[in-house]
Amino acid sequence: QVQLVESGGGSVQAGGSLRLSCAASIDAYRSYCMGWFRQAPGKEREGVANIHTPGRGTSYTDSVKGRFTISYDNAKNTLWLQMNGLKPEDTAIYYCAAAPRDYCYTAIVQSDFAYWGQGTQVAVSS
């Protein structure tokens, strides 16, 4: 059974930084595509970034390129999202997701992921 637990959310002023983490209880003998999604009030959930668990290849949605960095620590089974240069439009609940797969698609699509965390709130004030 895959379990994902996010942490690291909070409130920050525009231009600030936060680092989200997702502790992943996954099968150590399988490969996974891991992803971060976010959902702002009144909006649909959108893909932010993904990475394959051996750490090969990443994808980002255009609005976060150059500001966010996704990474995965294989030894700790932890997914990270370093968020720099935060903007008010980054305010959302951020979710960690996992898909048992040997690759990640370039497009970060909700329906491709089978397992989800409970989410962590990020609030960016102007």
Coordinates of C-alpha atoms in Angstrom, one line a residue:
Q1 CA 0.0 0.0 0.0
V2 CA 1.4 3.3 -1.1
Q3 CA 1.2 6.2 1.5
L4 CA 2.2 9.7 0.9
V5 CA 2.5 12.4 3.6
E6 CA 3.2 16.0 2.7
S7 CA 4.7 18.7 4.9
G8 CA 6.4 22.0 4.7
G9 CA 3.5 24.3 3.7
G10 CA 3.0 27.7 5.3
S11 CA 2.5 31.4 4.7
V12 CA 5.2 33.5 3.0
Q13 CA 5.4 36.9 1.4
A14 CA 5.8 37.3 -2.3
G15 CA 9.4 36.6 -3.4
G16 CA 10.0 34.2 -0.5
S17 CA 10.8 30.5 -0.6
L18 CA 9.3 27.3 0.8
R19 CA 10.4 23.7 0.5
L20 CA 7.7 21.0 0.5
S21 CA 8.4 17.4 1.3
C22 CA 6.5 14.2 0.8
A23 CA 7.4 11.1 2.7
A24 CA 6.6 8.2 0.5
S25 CA 6.0 4.6 1.7
I26 CA 6.5 2.8 -1.6
D27 CA 7.8 -0.5 -2.9
A28 CA 11.5 -0.1 -3.0
Y29 CA 11.8 -2.6 -5.8
R30 CA 9.5 -0.7 -8.2
S31 CA 9.9 2.5 -10.2
Y32 CA 7.5 5.3 -9.8
C33 CA 6.7 8.6 -11.4
M34 CA 6.3 11.1 -8.6
G35 CA 4.5 14.4 -9.0
W36 CA 3.4 17.6 -7.3
F37 CA 0.0 19.1 -8.1
R38 CA -1.8 22.1 -6.7
Q39 CA -5.4 23.3 -6.4
A40 CA -6.3 26.9 -5.8
P41 CA -9.7 27.9 -4.5
G42 CA -12.3 27.7 -7.2
K43 CA -9.9 26.2 -9.7
E44 CA -9.1 22.7 -11.0
R45 CA -6.1 20.7 -9.7
E46 CA -3.1 21.3 -12.0
G47 CA 0.2 19.5 -12.4
V48 CA 3.2 21.4 -11.2
A49 CA 6.2 19.0 -11.7
N50 CA 7.1 15.4 -11.9
I51 CA 10.2 13.2 -11.6
H52 CA 11.0 9.5 -12.0
T53 CA 12.1 8.0 -8.7
P54 CA 15.6 7.0 -9.9
G55 CA 15.9 10.8 -10.5
R56 CA 16.1 10.8 -14.2
G57 CA 14.1 13.4 -16.0
T58 CA 11.9 16.1 -14.7
S59 CA 9.0 18.1 -16.1
Y60 CA 7.5 21.4 -15.0
T61 CA 4.4 23.4 -15.9
D62 CA 5.4 26.6 -17.6
S63 CA 4.3 28.9 -14.8
V64 CA 6.9 27.5 -12.3
K65 CA 9.9 26.9 -14.6
G66 CA 13.0 28.6 -13.3
R67 CA 11.4 29.0 -9.9
F68 CA 10.5 25.5 -8.6
T69 CA 12.8 22.5 -8.4
I70 CA 11.5 18.9 -7.9
S71 CA 13.9 16.3 -6.6
Y72 CA 13.7 12.8 -5.1
D73 CA 15.9 11.3 -2.4
N74 CA 16.0 7.5 -3.1
A75 CA 17.7 6.8 0.3
K76 CA 15.0 8.6 2.3
N77 CA 12.1 7.9 -0.1
T78 CA 11.3 11.6 0.1
L79 CA 10.0 13.8 -2.7
W80 CA 10.9 17.5 -2.5
L81 CA 9.6 20.7 -4.1
Q82 CA 11.8 23.7 -3.6
M83 CA 9.8 26.8 -4.4
N84 CA 11.6 30.1 -4.9
G85 CA 10.4 33.5 -6.0
L86 CA 6.9 32.7 -4.8
K87 CA 4.0 34.7 -6.2
P88 CA 0.5 35.2 -4.9
E89 CA -0.8 33.1 -7.7
D90 CA 1.1 30.1 -6.3
T91 CA -1.3 30.1 -3.4
A92 CA -2.9 26.7 -3.3
I93 CA -3.1 23.3 -1.6
Y94 CA -0.2 21.3 -2.8
Y95 CA -0.5 17.5 -3.3
C96 CA 2.1 14.8 -3.7
A97 CA 1.2 12.0 -6.1
A98 CA 2.7 8.7 -7.2
A99 CA 2.3 6.4 -10.2
P100 CA 4.0 2.9 -10.4
R101 CA 5.6 3.3 -13.8
D102 CA 9.0 3.1 -15.4
Y103 CA 8.7 6.5 -16.9
C104 CA 7.0 9.9 -16.5
Y105 CA 5.0 11.6 -19.2
T106 CA 6.0 15.2 -20.1
A107 CA 2.5 16.3 -19.5
I108 CA 1.6 16.3 -15.7
V109 CA -1.9 14.9 -15.7
Q110 CA -4.0 14.1 -12.6
S111 CA -5.5 11.0 -14.1
D112 CA -2.1 9.4 -14.6
F113 CA -1.5 9.2 -10.9
A114 CA -3.0 6.5 -8.6
Y115 CA -1.9 7.5 -5.2
W116 CA -2.3 10.9 -3.4
G117 CA -1.3 12.6 -0.2
Q118 CA -3.6 14.7 1.9
G119 CA -2.2 18.0 0.8
T120 CA -0.4 20.9 2.4
Q121 CA -1.5 24.6 2.3
V122 CA 0.8 27.2 0.7
A123 CA -0.3 30.9 1.1
V124 CA 1.7 33.7 -0.6
S125 CA 0.8 37.3 0.3
S126 CA 1.6 40.3 -1.8

